Every structure is written in structure tokens, then in C-alpha cells.
């Protein structure tokens, strides 16, 4: 960090830098309001703390308090200015942009700031808070800042200086749960947890289950374990989760870091690759047999000896083939049954996409009168939405499939009970081709050859 005098008098120019990233802001200062003393006494000063604004007057150096404002009561600039301006020997004027700004622990502190008797008065500043506000804003992403109650004066100018005294630690469980709670406000479809912590995996899975059932924002979670885990340890992780919305990736992978060094990354970093792939394909597209671009895998699973165990154990395995490194089968950790919508990532995502689109299609009917024609319109909207979802690629998403004999969807039923409309229908989400079985019938050759006489 570097702090210089700003271009404007009394302001600061603050810089932050990390590597090649640098951010700066000139003219950091804030004049919240002006105050003028119009009384008969020789001297007037203001004593300012985080919670009080005291005006003193008298002979220079011996002023006594004449007005005291409790900033927890006069907690905005406008309220404080109104209080001061109401006094017969004071004139206060707010700077319009700061009218609604808070005052508690915001003003620059002073044990005796001289208040002018001349027209225009003295600016009551919040220069420290201006610096704090800029660093805390999105315009400065490098540094986190907190202003303790005892801090009350703008910083001095300094040359480039490393920040010291910090305590960089790994995220705590609270940090993770706070992040997941924040994601309840965001409409996301995939979450990648960059940790091997089983407790955080469980928390992420619970979050996805809650948001998919109650939050009406279906989503899925992808992560992996630590480096060096055995096949039994990996399948045990999956068994502990046993979730249709969690995908456990294994093994880790080898690739170059930003400095060109070969690094072995943990399986939860491989999960980030899978997350990117899942977000980059059309809904319902399987990741099975898709190639990933890495320099190698942490370990090579045997096909089918290891991969059969991993598939049966609910692990999304990465394998080495003649064509490159691939996803063996894009499956969840669900072990309770073999229902495709539970096990297959693409089938589950296809159904999520159907639910999102149907809800969006009928949303305009919310708040309409509950009458027979409304039920007809809702059914029509659902039918139109499902017809579009069944449109073959590339003209449509083709997340549900069918033909004339077996339609992609049917049996749309709309019922009204009180103020609740219930919609049900049957649809056929796309299911991936995960296996190719070839049968050869060996038949002995039988034939004859005849040579004709010349």
C-alpha cells in the first residue's frame, strides 16, 4: 500500500498493489458539513469522538462545553446538522450528498477542532471514512478493511509498504456455511467445493437438496477427496454422501502451474474441470466419454477392475484411454437404487431444466383469478413449454425425448384447490448411452470351388 497527498488540498491518494494488479483512488476526502460559530466568545472548538460531538466556547485554550450531541441519537449527518443549526450562536450547513450518511464512528475525531467565526465556517470531515469506504468497495478488491472504534484520524502518507500483522488461514467451517447461505440468494446450477473436508461436502449436499426442494432453484454439487486416497477410501466417501445431487470426482490430475512447474492437483481440483464441463454443455448432455485436457492423472484406474467398483460405488471416475483422459461415467453418489434421474448427471440436469422452464412458463399466471379458463391457460402454457423442450437439437434443447408411439410428455393435469394450483405431467428425460454391447455370431464358412475343363 502507498498513500500520498491527493490532488485536492486535504485529500489522500491511496494505492494498493498485489503482483501486477494495482488499484488507486485520488482525492479521498469527505466534508460532511460546515459549522460556523456566531457567538460573542473569543474561541470555539469541536471535540469529536465516535459517539459524541461537543461544541466548546470561551477563551482560547480554556473553552467549556456549550452544546453536546449524542451521535447515537443524532445518527445521521442531517440530524446532527439540524441540531447544531438550531442553536442561536451556530450555523451549520449539510453537504447534500452526505445528508443520509451515518455519524457514529464515522467523523474524523478531534480533541479540539477550531470552529471559524467567519462566513463559510469550518468543514467537519470524515476523511478516514472516505479511505475506508473506497477500500471496502468493489473498486478495490485486494484488501479487506475494518475500522475499529478507536480509529479516528486519516492515515499519514507512506511509501510502498507491505501490509503486516495479518493471519491468513484456511477457511473455517463457518466461512463455508456463510458462503453457502449467501448462495441461497443466487440462481446457480452447479457448485464446486474446493476442499476434501467431508463435513463441508455434507453441508454442500444439504444446501443443494434444500435449494432444489424448497428454494425452487435446483442445483448440484461437485467435489473430490484428498490426494493419495485408495479406491476403498474414495468409495467410502461416496457411500457416506449417497446423494443424487452430489458428484464425487477421482482421481486428481497432473498439469502445469502458472510458473510452468508440473503439479499434481487434488481430486477436488479435478472437480472444477468437471464443473466447467457441466456448465459448458447443453442441459441433458452426458459427460460420459468426454475428454479432459490435462497432462496426466494422479493414478490410473484399471478398466474394468477398478472402474466397475467405482461406478458401483457412486464415484465419477477419470480414466486414461487411447484417445486421452476421459470421464468414465458421469454419475452421482446415489446408491439407493438405479433410477436414471437419481444416478445419471445428465438425466437429473435434464429434469431440473424441465422444472425450471415449466415454472417460468406458468409464473405469469400467479395472481390471476382462479377460474376454469385459468386452468386451461396454465395447461396450454405447460404443453407449449414441454413441446419446446422436446424439440430435437440443434433447433431445440431436446432434454425430453419421444416419438409418435411413445411421446416425450403426456398426461398434463391441472387442478385448483382453494388458492393452490397443482400441475402434474409425465415426461421422458434423455438417458445417456453409457454402454455398447456387441454380439457376434460365429458361423463356419461353407462353400465349394469348381474348376471347369478347357
Short mmCIF file of C-alpha atoms in Angstrom, two decimals:
data_model
loop_
_atom_site.label_atom_id
_atom_site.label_comp_id
_atom_site.label_asym_id
_atom_site.label_seq_id
_atom_site.Cartn_x
_atom_site.Cartn_y
_atom_site.Cartn_z
CA UNK A 1 0.00 0.00 0.00
CA UNK A 2 1.05 3.57 -0.71
CA UNK A 3 -0.59 6.78 0.49
CA UNK A 4 0.18 10.21 -0.99
CA UNK A 5 -1.31 13.65 -0.66
CA UNK A 6 -4.25 13.96 -3.02
CA UNK A 7 -4.57 16.44 -5.85
CA UNK A 8 -7.12 18.44 -3.86
CA UNK A 9 -5.98 20.03 -0.61
CA UNK A 10 -6.64 17.88 2.44
CA UNK A 11 -7.33 14.73 0.42
CA UNK A 12 -5.37 11.50 0.02
CA UNK A 13 -4.32 9.39 -2.95
CA UNK A 14 -4.30 5.72 -1.92
CA UNK A 15 -2.76 2.82 -3.89
CA UNK A 16 -2.91 -0.94 -3.34
CA UNK A 17 -0.89 -3.48 -5.30
CA UNK A 18 -0.54 -7.25 -5.43
CA UNK A 19 1.79 -8.61 -8.09
CA UNK A 20 0.86 -6.85 -11.33
CA UNK A 21 -2.58 -5.81 -10.09
CA UNK A 22 -2.73 -2.22 -8.90
CA UNK A 23 -5.67 -0.06 -7.83
CA UNK A 24 -5.70 3.57 -6.79
CA UNK A 25 -8.06 6.41 -5.96
CA UNK A 26 -7.21 10.10 -5.80
CA UNK A 27 -8.89 12.85 -3.77
CA UNK A 28 -10.16 10.64 -0.97
CA UNK A 29 -11.77 13.05 1.46
CA UNK A 30 -15.25 13.89 2.71
CA UNK A 31 -16.58 17.19 4.07
CA UNK A 32 -19.86 16.09 5.68
CA UNK A 33 -20.95 19.59 6.70
CA UNK A 34 -19.72 23.05 7.67
CA UNK A 35 -20.03 24.69 11.09
CA UNK A 36 -19.67 28.39 11.97
CA UNK A 37 -19.64 30.00 15.43
CA UNK A 38 -21.50 33.31 15.55
CA UNK A 39 -21.40 33.92 19.31
CA UNK A 40 -19.58 36.59 21.28
CA UNK A 41 -16.90 34.47 22.92
CA UNK A 42 -13.35 34.57 21.60
CA UNK A 43 -12.84 30.93 20.67
CA UNK A 44 -14.92 27.93 19.66
CA UNK A 45 -13.78 24.34 19.18
CA UNK A 46 -15.38 20.96 18.50
CA UNK A 47 -14.46 17.83 20.42
CA UNK A 48 -15.41 14.81 18.30
CA UNK A 49 -15.40 11.14 19.24
CA UNK A 50 -17.08 8.11 17.76
CA UNK A 51 -20.26 8.70 19.74
CA UNK A 52 -20.37 12.40 20.65
CA UNK A 53 -19.99 15.87 19.13
CA UNK A 54 -19.27 18.54 21.76
CA UNK A 55 -19.09 22.25 20.97
CA UNK A 56 -16.98 24.29 23.39
CA UNK A 57 -16.54 28.08 23.59
CA UNK A 58 -14.61 30.58 25.73
CA UNK A 59 -11.12 31.98 25.85
CA UNK A 60 -8.57 30.20 23.69
CA UNK A 61 -7.29 27.11 25.45
CA UNK A 62 -9.95 27.28 28.17
CA UNK A 63 -13.17 26.55 26.26
CA UNK A 64 -16.07 24.87 28.07
CA UNK A 65 -18.87 22.78 26.64
CA UNK A 66 -21.94 24.69 25.48
CA UNK A 67 -23.67 22.01 23.35
CA UNK A 68 -23.40 18.22 23.34
CA UNK A 69 -24.84 15.94 20.65
CA UNK A 70 -25.12 12.20 21.29
CA UNK A 71 -24.33 10.66 17.93
CA UNK A 72 -26.31 7.53 18.75
CA UNK A 73 -29.34 9.86 18.79
CA UNK A 74 -28.24 12.26 16.03
CA UNK A 75 -27.13 9.30 14.00
CA UNK A 76 -27.21 10.85 10.53
CA UNK A 77 -25.44 13.91 9.21
CA UNK A 78 -28.75 15.65 8.60
CA UNK A 79 -29.96 15.08 12.17
CA UNK A 80 -26.67 16.36 13.60
CA UNK A 81 -26.67 19.42 11.35
CA UNK A 82 -30.30 20.21 12.27
CA UNK A 83 -29.40 20.04 15.97
CA UNK A 84 -26.37 22.32 15.62
CA UNK A 85 -28.06 24.78 13.30
CA UNK A 86 -30.94 25.17 15.75
CA UNK A 87 -28.56 26.77 18.28
CA UNK A 88 -28.63 30.58 18.32
CA UNK A 89 -24.86 31.02 18.02
CA UNK A 90 -24.11 28.28 15.49
CA UNK A 91 -24.69 27.99 11.75
CA UNK A 92 -24.45 24.53 10.22
CA UNK A 93 -24.96 23.52 6.58
CA UNK A 94 -25.02 19.96 5.29
CA UNK A 95 -23.27 18.88 2.09
CA UNK A 96 -26.18 17.38 0.16
CA UNK A 97 -24.55 14.07 -0.90
CA UNK A 98 -23.80 13.18 2.73
CA UNK A 99 -27.25 14.04 4.12
CA UNK A 100 -28.22 10.47 4.99
CA UNK A 101 -24.73 9.26 5.96
CA UNK A 102 -24.34 7.82 9.49
CA UNK A 103 -22.33 9.69 12.10
CA UNK A 104 -21.46 7.04 14.73
CA UNK A 105 -17.74 6.19 14.40
CA UNK A 106 -17.63 7.97 11.04
CA UNK A 107 -16.44 11.55 11.63
CA UNK A 108 -12.75 12.37 11.99
CA UNK A 109 -12.00 12.55 15.70
CA UNK A 110 -10.60 15.68 17.33
CA UNK A 111 -9.84 16.85 20.84
CA UNK A 112 -10.32 20.48 19.82
CA UNK A 113 -11.05 21.33 16.20
CA UNK A 114 -11.14 25.12 15.76
CA UNK A 115 -14.52 26.36 14.51
CA UNK A 116 -14.27 29.53 12.40
CA UNK A 117 -16.33 32.63 13.13
CA UNK A 118 -16.12 33.80 9.52
CA UNK A 119 -18.71 33.10 6.85
CA UNK A 120 -18.50 29.58 5.44
CA UNK A 121 -17.33 28.19 8.74
CA UNK A 122 -15.16 25.08 9.16
CA UNK A 123 -15.55 21.81 7.31
CA UNK A 124 -16.36 18.85 9.54
CA UNK A 125 -14.60 15.98 7.81
CA UNK A 126 -14.74 12.21 7.53
CA UNK A 127 -11.52 11.70 5.57
CA UNK A 128 -10.61 8.44 7.29
CA UNK A 129 -14.04 7.07 6.47
CA UNK A 130 -13.59 8.08 2.83
CA UNK A 131 -10.46 5.90 2.69
CA UNK A 132 -12.28 3.06 4.45
CA UNK A 133 -15.26 3.29 2.09
CA UNK A 134 -13.07 3.10 -1.02
CA UNK A 135 -11.03 0.12 0.20
CA UNK A 136 -14.24 -1.65 1.24
CA UNK A 137 -15.86 -1.05 -2.15
CA UNK A 138 -15.80 -3.27 -5.23
CA UNK A 139 -13.37 -0.78 -6.80
CA UNK A 140 -10.60 -2.11 -4.53
CA UNK A 141 -10.67 -5.94 -4.44
CA UNK A 142 -7.32 -6.70 -2.81
CA UNK A 143 -7.68 -5.56 0.80
CA UNK A 144 -10.32 -6.22 3.45
CA UNK A 145 -10.72 -3.33 5.88
CA UNK A 146 -12.31 -2.78 9.28
CA UNK A 147 -12.39 0.48 11.21
CA UNK A 148 -12.19 -0.08 14.97
CA UNK A 149 -13.93 2.41 17.23
CA UNK A 150 -10.64 3.90 18.44
CA UNK A 151 -9.53 4.83 14.91
CA UNK A 152 -10.45 8.42 14.15
CA UNK A 153 -7.84 10.21 12.03
CA UNK A 154 -6.90 9.89 8.40
CA UNK A 155 -3.68 7.91 7.78
CA UNK A 156 -0.35 9.61 7.20
CA UNK A 157 1.34 9.46 3.81
CA UNK A 158 3.64 6.45 3.33
CA UNK A 159 5.69 4.98 0.52
CA UNK A 160 5.11 1.48 -0.80
CA UNK A 161 4.74 -0.64 2.34
CA UNK A 162 3.85 -4.30 2.79
CA UNK A 163 0.81 -4.96 4.91
CA UNK A 164 1.82 -6.84 8.05
CA UNK A 165 0.18 -8.46 11.02
CA UNK A 166 -2.42 -10.42 9.09
CA UNK A 167 -3.28 -14.01 9.82
CA UNK A 168 -4.09 -15.83 6.58
CA UNK A 169 -5.76 -19.11 7.49
CA UNK A 170 -7.68 -21.81 5.69
CA UNK A 171 -11.44 -21.21 5.52
CA UNK A 172 -13.28 -22.36 8.62
CA UNK A 173 -16.50 -24.36 8.65
CA UNK A 174 -18.29 -21.10 9.45
CA UNK A 175 -16.76 -19.49 6.36
CA UNK A 176 -18.07 -22.32 4.20
CA UNK A 177 -21.56 -22.27 5.71
CA UNK A 178 -21.68 -18.47 5.36
CA UNK A 179 -20.78 -18.81 1.68
CA UNK A 180 -23.46 -21.45 1.15
CA UNK A 181 -26.01 -19.27 2.93
CA UNK A 182 -25.12 -16.39 0.63
CA UNK A 183 -25.62 -18.65 -2.39
CA UNK A 184 -29.27 -19.04 -1.38
CA UNK A 185 -29.76 -15.61 -2.97
CA UNK A 186 -28.07 -16.60 -6.25
CA UNK A 187 -29.62 -18.68 -9.04
CA UNK A 188 -26.77 -21.09 -9.75
CA UNK A 189 -26.93 -24.64 -11.12
CA UNK A 190 -23.55 -26.11 -10.09
CA UNK A 191 -21.37 -25.59 -7.02
CA UNK A 192 -17.79 -26.85 -6.84
CA UNK A 193 -16.37 -27.21 -3.33
CA UNK A 194 -12.59 -26.83 -3.42
CA UNK A 195 -11.97 -28.89 -0.31
CA UNK A 196 -11.62 -32.54 0.70
CA UNK A 197 -13.34 -31.90 4.04
CA UNK A 198 -16.19 -34.42 4.36
CA UNK A 199 -18.12 -32.10 6.69
CA UNK A 200 -18.12 -29.35 4.04
CA UNK A 201 -19.18 -31.91 1.42
CA UNK A 202 -22.15 -32.80 3.62
CA UNK A 203 -23.01 -29.14 4.10
CA UNK A 204 -22.86 -28.52 0.35
CA UNK A 205 -25.07 -31.50 -0.31
CA UNK A 206 -27.63 -30.34 2.25
CA UNK A 207 -27.61 -26.88 0.68
CA UNK A 208 -28.27 -28.29 -2.81
CA UNK A 209 -31.03 -30.55 -1.52
CA UNK A 210 -32.75 -27.67 0.30
CA UNK A 211 -32.48 -25.26 -2.63
CA UNK A 212 -33.73 -27.92 -5.07
CA UNK A 213 -36.72 -28.88 -2.95
CA UNK A 214 -37.71 -25.69 -1.12
CA UNK A 215 -35.77 -22.90 -2.80
CA UNK A 216 -37.06 -23.61 -6.33
CA UNK A 217 -33.51 -23.15 -7.63
CA UNK A 218 -32.32 -26.65 -8.49
CA UNK A 219 -28.59 -27.11 -8.18
CA UNK A 220 -25.92 -29.78 -7.91
CA UNK A 221 -22.60 -30.10 -6.07
CA UNK A 222 -19.26 -31.41 -7.35
CA UNK A 223 -16.12 -32.08 -5.33
CA UNK A 224 -13.45 -34.66 -4.59
CA UNK A 225 -11.25 -36.07 -1.90
CA UNK A 226 -7.59 -35.61 -1.00
CA UNK A 227 -4.51 -36.77 -2.86
CA UNK A 228 -3.44 -40.35 -2.26
CA UNK A 229 -6.79 -41.82 -1.28
CA UNK A 230 -7.28 -45.50 -2.02
CA UNK A 231 -10.19 -46.89 -4.02
CA UNK A 232 -11.83 -48.07 -0.79
CA UNK A 233 -11.47 -44.61 0.78
CA UNK A 234 -12.98 -42.94 -2.27
CA UNK A 235 -15.97 -45.28 -2.43
CA UNK A 236 -16.46 -44.85 1.34
CA UNK A 237 -16.73 -41.09 0.80
CA UNK A 238 -19.41 -41.64 -1.84
CA UNK A 239 -21.31 -44.06 0.40
CA UNK A 240 -21.34 -41.51 3.23
CA UNK A 241 -22.91 -38.93 0.89
CA UNK A 242 -25.29 -41.25 -1.02
CA UNK A 243 -26.87 -38.24 -2.74
CA UNK A 244 -28.40 -37.75 -6.17
CA UNK A 245 -27.14 -34.16 -6.18
CA UNK A 246 -23.50 -34.74 -5.27
CA UNK A 247 -20.78 -35.87 -7.68
CA UNK A 248 -17.52 -37.16 -6.21
CA UNK A 249 -14.62 -36.96 -8.67
CA UNK A 250 -11.49 -39.15 -8.53
CA UNK A 251 -8.54 -39.22 -9.05
CA UNK A 252 -6.59 -35.94 -9.09
CA UNK A 253 -4.67 -34.80 -12.14
CA UNK A 254 -1.26 -33.56 -13.22
CA UNK A 255 -0.79 -30.26 -15.04
CA UNK A 256 1.45 -27.20 -15.18
CA UNK A 257 1.02 -24.31 -12.78
CA UNK A 258 1.34 -20.65 -13.73
CA UNK A 259 5.13 -20.88 -13.37
CA UNK A 260 5.40 -23.87 -15.70
CA UNK A 261 6.03 -26.40 -12.94
CA UNK A 262 4.40 -29.82 -13.08
CA UNK A 263 1.94 -30.09 -10.19
CA UNK A 264 -0.35 -32.88 -9.01
CA UNK A 265 -3.71 -31.40 -8.12
CA UNK A 266 -6.16 -32.96 -5.67
CA UNK A 267 -9.38 -34.61 -6.87
CA UNK A 268 -11.43 -31.61 -5.71
CA UNK A 269 -9.49 -29.55 -8.27
CA UNK A 270 -10.41 -32.13 -10.91
CA UNK A 271 -13.99 -31.46 -9.80
CA UNK A 272 -13.55 -27.89 -11.01
CA UNK A 273 -12.84 -29.24 -14.51
CA UNK A 274 -15.99 -31.36 -14.37
CA UNK A 275 -17.95 -28.35 -13.13
CA UNK A 276 -16.76 -26.30 -16.08
CA UNK A 277 -17.72 -29.09 -18.48
CA UNK A 278 -21.17 -29.47 -16.92
CA UNK A 279 -21.81 -25.74 -17.28
CA UNK A 280 -20.47 -25.64 -20.83
CA UNK A 281 -22.75 -28.21 -22.47
CA UNK A 282 -26.46 -28.11 -23.26
CA UNK A 283 -28.67 -29.39 -20.42
CA UNK A 284 -29.05 -33.15 -20.61
CA UNK A 285 -25.74 -33.71 -22.42
CA UNK A 286 -23.81 -36.60 -20.80
CA UNK A 287 -20.20 -36.11 -19.78
CA UNK A 288 -19.57 -39.84 -20.18
CA UNK A 289 -16.69 -40.47 -22.61
CA UNK A 290 -15.87 -36.76 -22.85
CA UNK A 291 -12.16 -35.88 -23.00
CA UNK A 292 -10.49 -33.65 -20.42
CA UNK A 293 -7.31 -31.76 -21.29
CA UNK A 294 -4.70 -32.41 -18.60
CA UNK A 295 -1.11 -33.68 -18.59
CA UNK A 296 -1.84 -36.81 -16.63
CA UNK A 297 -3.83 -38.38 -13.81
CA UNK A 298 -2.78 -38.83 -10.19
CA UNK A 299 -3.32 -42.59 -10.64
CA UNK A 300 -4.58 -44.84 -13.41
CA UNK A 301 -7.64 -46.87 -12.59
CA UNK A 302 -7.82 -50.32 -14.16
CA UNK A 303 -10.58 -50.89 -16.66
CA UNK A 304 -12.84 -52.66 -15.76
CA UNK A 305 -11.45 -54.00 -12.46
CA UNK A 306 -11.30 -50.62 -10.69
CA UNK A 307 -13.86 -48.72 -12.75
CA UNK A 308 -16.60 -51.28 -12.08
CA UNK A 309 -16.06 -50.84 -8.33
CA UNK A 310 -16.04 -47.05 -8.69
CA UNK A 311 -19.21 -46.99 -10.79
CA UNK A 312 -21.00 -49.33 -8.40
CA UNK A 313 -19.72 -47.18 -5.53
CA UNK A 314 -21.07 -43.90 -6.95
CA UNK A 315 -17.77 -42.27 -7.97
CA UNK A 316 -17.34 -40.12 -11.07
CA UNK A 317 -14.04 -41.60 -12.22
CA UNK A 318 -11.49 -40.18 -14.65
CA UNK A 319 -9.69 -42.76 -16.79
CA UNK A 320 -6.78 -42.99 -19.20
CA UNK A 321 -7.65 -44.33 -22.67
CA UNK A 322 -6.01 -44.50 -26.09
CA UNK A 323 -7.94 -41.39 -27.08
CA UNK A 324 -6.91 -39.40 -23.99
CA UNK A 325 -8.12 -38.81 -20.46
CA UNK A 326 -11.88 -39.18 -20.19
CA UNK A 327 -14.85 -39.23 -17.88
CA UNK A 328 -15.67 -42.90 -17.34
CA UNK A 329 -19.32 -42.31 -16.42
CA UNK A 330 -20.93 -39.09 -15.16
CA UNK A 331 -22.78 -40.44 -12.13
CA UNK A 332 -23.81 -39.19 -8.71
CA UNK A 333 -23.12 -40.75 -5.32
CA UNK A 334 -26.70 -42.08 -5.17
CA UNK A 335 -26.66 -45.77 -4.19
CA UNK A 336 -30.23 -46.43 -3.05
CA UNK A 337 -31.41 -47.56 -6.48
CA UNK A 338 -30.52 -47.34 -10.17
CA UNK A 339 -33.15 -44.79 -11.22
CA UNK A 340 -31.60 -42.80 -14.06
CA UNK A 341 -32.83 -39.44 -12.78
CA UNK A 342 -31.04 -40.15 -9.50
CA UNK A 343 -27.82 -41.67 -10.79
CA UNK A 344 -27.08 -40.03 -14.15
CA UNK A 345 -25.92 -36.42 -14.05
CA UNK A 346 -27.31 -35.59 -17.49
CA UNK A 347 -30.73 -37.09 -16.78
CA UNK A 348 -31.02 -35.28 -13.45
CA UNK A 349 -29.93 -32.00 -15.02
CA UNK A 350 -32.47 -32.51 -17.83
CA UNK A 351 -35.28 -32.85 -15.28
CA UNK A 352 -34.02 -29.78 -13.40
CA UNK A 353 -34.15 -27.88 -16.69
CA UNK A 354 -37.72 -29.06 -17.30
CA UNK A 355 -38.82 -27.92 -13.83
CA UNK A 356 -37.19 -24.51 -14.19
CA UNK A 357 -38.76 -23.91 -17.58
CA UNK A 358 -42.24 -25.08 -16.60
CA UNK A 359 -42.19 -22.85 -13.50
CA UNK A 360 -41.10 -19.92 -15.64
CA UNK A 361 -43.84 -20.67 -18.18
CA UNK A 362 -46.64 -20.63 -15.61
CA UNK A 363 -45.25 -17.83 -13.42
CA UNK A 364 -47.30 -15.09 -15.20
CA UNK A 365 -50.47 -16.87 -14.02
CA UNK A 366 -49.58 -16.26 -10.37
CA UNK A 367 -52.01 -13.70 -9.01
CA UNK A 368 -54.63 -14.29 -11.73
CA UNK A 369 -58.21 -15.23 -10.92
CA UNK A 370 -58.75 -18.89 -10.07
CA UNK A 371 -61.31 -19.90 -12.71
CA UNK A 372 -61.74 -22.67 -15.30
CA UNK A 373 -60.21 -20.60 -18.10
CA UNK A 374 -57.15 -20.01 -15.97
CA UNK A 375 -56.65 -23.76 -15.62
CA UNK A 376 -56.92 -24.12 -19.38
CA UNK A 377 -54.34 -21.39 -19.92
CA UNK A 378 -51.96 -22.98 -17.41
CA UNK A 379 -52.28 -26.35 -19.13
CA UNK A 380 -51.68 -24.70 -22.51
CA UNK A 381 -48.56 -22.96 -21.19
CA UNK A 382 -47.20 -26.24 -19.80
CA UNK A 383 -47.91 -28.03 -23.08
CA UNK A 384 -46.15 -25.33 -25.13
CA UNK A 385 -43.16 -25.38 -22.80
CA UNK A 386 -42.79 -29.17 -22.90
CA UNK A 387 -43.20 -29.23 -26.68
CA UNK A 388 -40.29 -26.81 -26.98
CA UNK A 389 -38.18 -28.82 -24.53
CA UNK A 390 -38.73 -31.91 -26.70
CA UNK A 391 -37.62 -30.13 -29.90
CA UNK A 392 -34.58 -32.03 -31.31
CA UNK A 393 -31.14 -30.47 -31.31
CA UNK A 394 -29.86 -28.21 -32.76
CA UNK A 395 -33.19 -26.37 -33.12
CA UNK A 396 -34.19 -27.11 -29.54
CA UNK A 397 -32.75 -28.33 -26.24
CA UNK A 398 -34.09 -31.93 -26.59
CA UNK A 399 -33.97 -32.55 -22.85
CA UNK A 400 -37.00 -34.82 -23.13
CA UNK A 401 -37.32 -37.34 -25.95
CA UNK A 402 -40.01 -39.43 -27.58
CA UNK A 403 -41.70 -40.49 -30.81
CA UNK A 404 -45.23 -40.97 -32.11
CA UNK A 405 -45.66 -44.24 -30.26
CA UNK A 406 -44.01 -43.05 -27.04
CA UNK A 407 -44.40 -39.26 -26.73
CA UNK A 408 -41.87 -37.14 -24.87
CA UNK A 409 -44.59 -35.99 -22.47
CA UNK A 410 -48.24 -36.70 -21.70
CA UNK A 411 -50.97 -36.59 -19.05
CA UNK A 412 -50.83 -32.89 -18.16
CA UNK A 413 -53.22 -32.41 -15.24
CA UNK A 414 -54.03 -29.02 -13.68
CA UNK A 415 -56.17 -28.82 -10.53
CA UNK A 416 -57.25 -25.91 -8.35
CA UNK A 417 -57.85 -26.33 -4.61
CA UNK A 418 -58.56 -23.08 -2.83
CA UNK A 419 -55.73 -20.76 -3.86
CA UNK A 420 -53.33 -23.56 -4.79
CA UNK A 421 -52.85 -24.81 -8.37
CA UNK A 422 -51.20 -28.19 -8.79
CA UNK A 423 -49.68 -29.27 -12.09
CA UNK A 424 -48.53 -32.79 -12.87
CA UNK A 425 -47.34 -34.44 -16.05
CA UNK A 426 -45.25 -37.35 -17.29
CA UNK A 427 -42.11 -36.81 -19.35
CA UNK A 428 -39.18 -38.85 -20.61
CA UNK A 429 -35.82 -37.17 -19.93
CA UNK A 430 -32.92 -38.13 -22.14
CA UNK A 431 -30.80 -41.02 -20.84
CA UNK A 432 -27.14 -41.32 -21.88
CA UNK A 433 -25.66 -44.20 -23.87
CA UNK A 434 -23.21 -45.48 -21.28
CA UNK A 435 -22.59 -48.97 -22.62
CA UNK A 436 -22.20 -50.51 -26.07
CA UNK A 437 -22.66 -54.28 -26.18
CA UNK A 438 -21.67 -56.06 -29.36
CA UNK A 439 -22.74 -59.63 -30.05
CA UNK A 440 -21.01 -61.64 -32.76
CA UNK A 441 -22.48 -64.89 -34.10
CA UNK A 442 -19.65 -67.07 -35.40
CA UNK A 443 -20.81 -69.25 -38.30
CA UNK A 444 -18.45 -71.72 -40.02
CA UNK A 445 -17.77 -70.94 -43.62
CA UNK A 446 -19.16 -73.46 -46.06
CA UNK A 447 -18.55 -73.35 -49.77
CA UNK A 448 -17.11 -75.08 -52.84
CA UNK A 449 -14.95 -74.27 -55.81
CA UNK A 450 -15.20 -75.83 -59.21
CA UNK A 451 -12.63 -75.73 -61.98
CA UNK A 452 -14.10 -76.07 -65.45
CA UNK A 453 -12.27 -78.18 -68.07
CA UNK A 454 -10.82 -76.29 -71.06
#
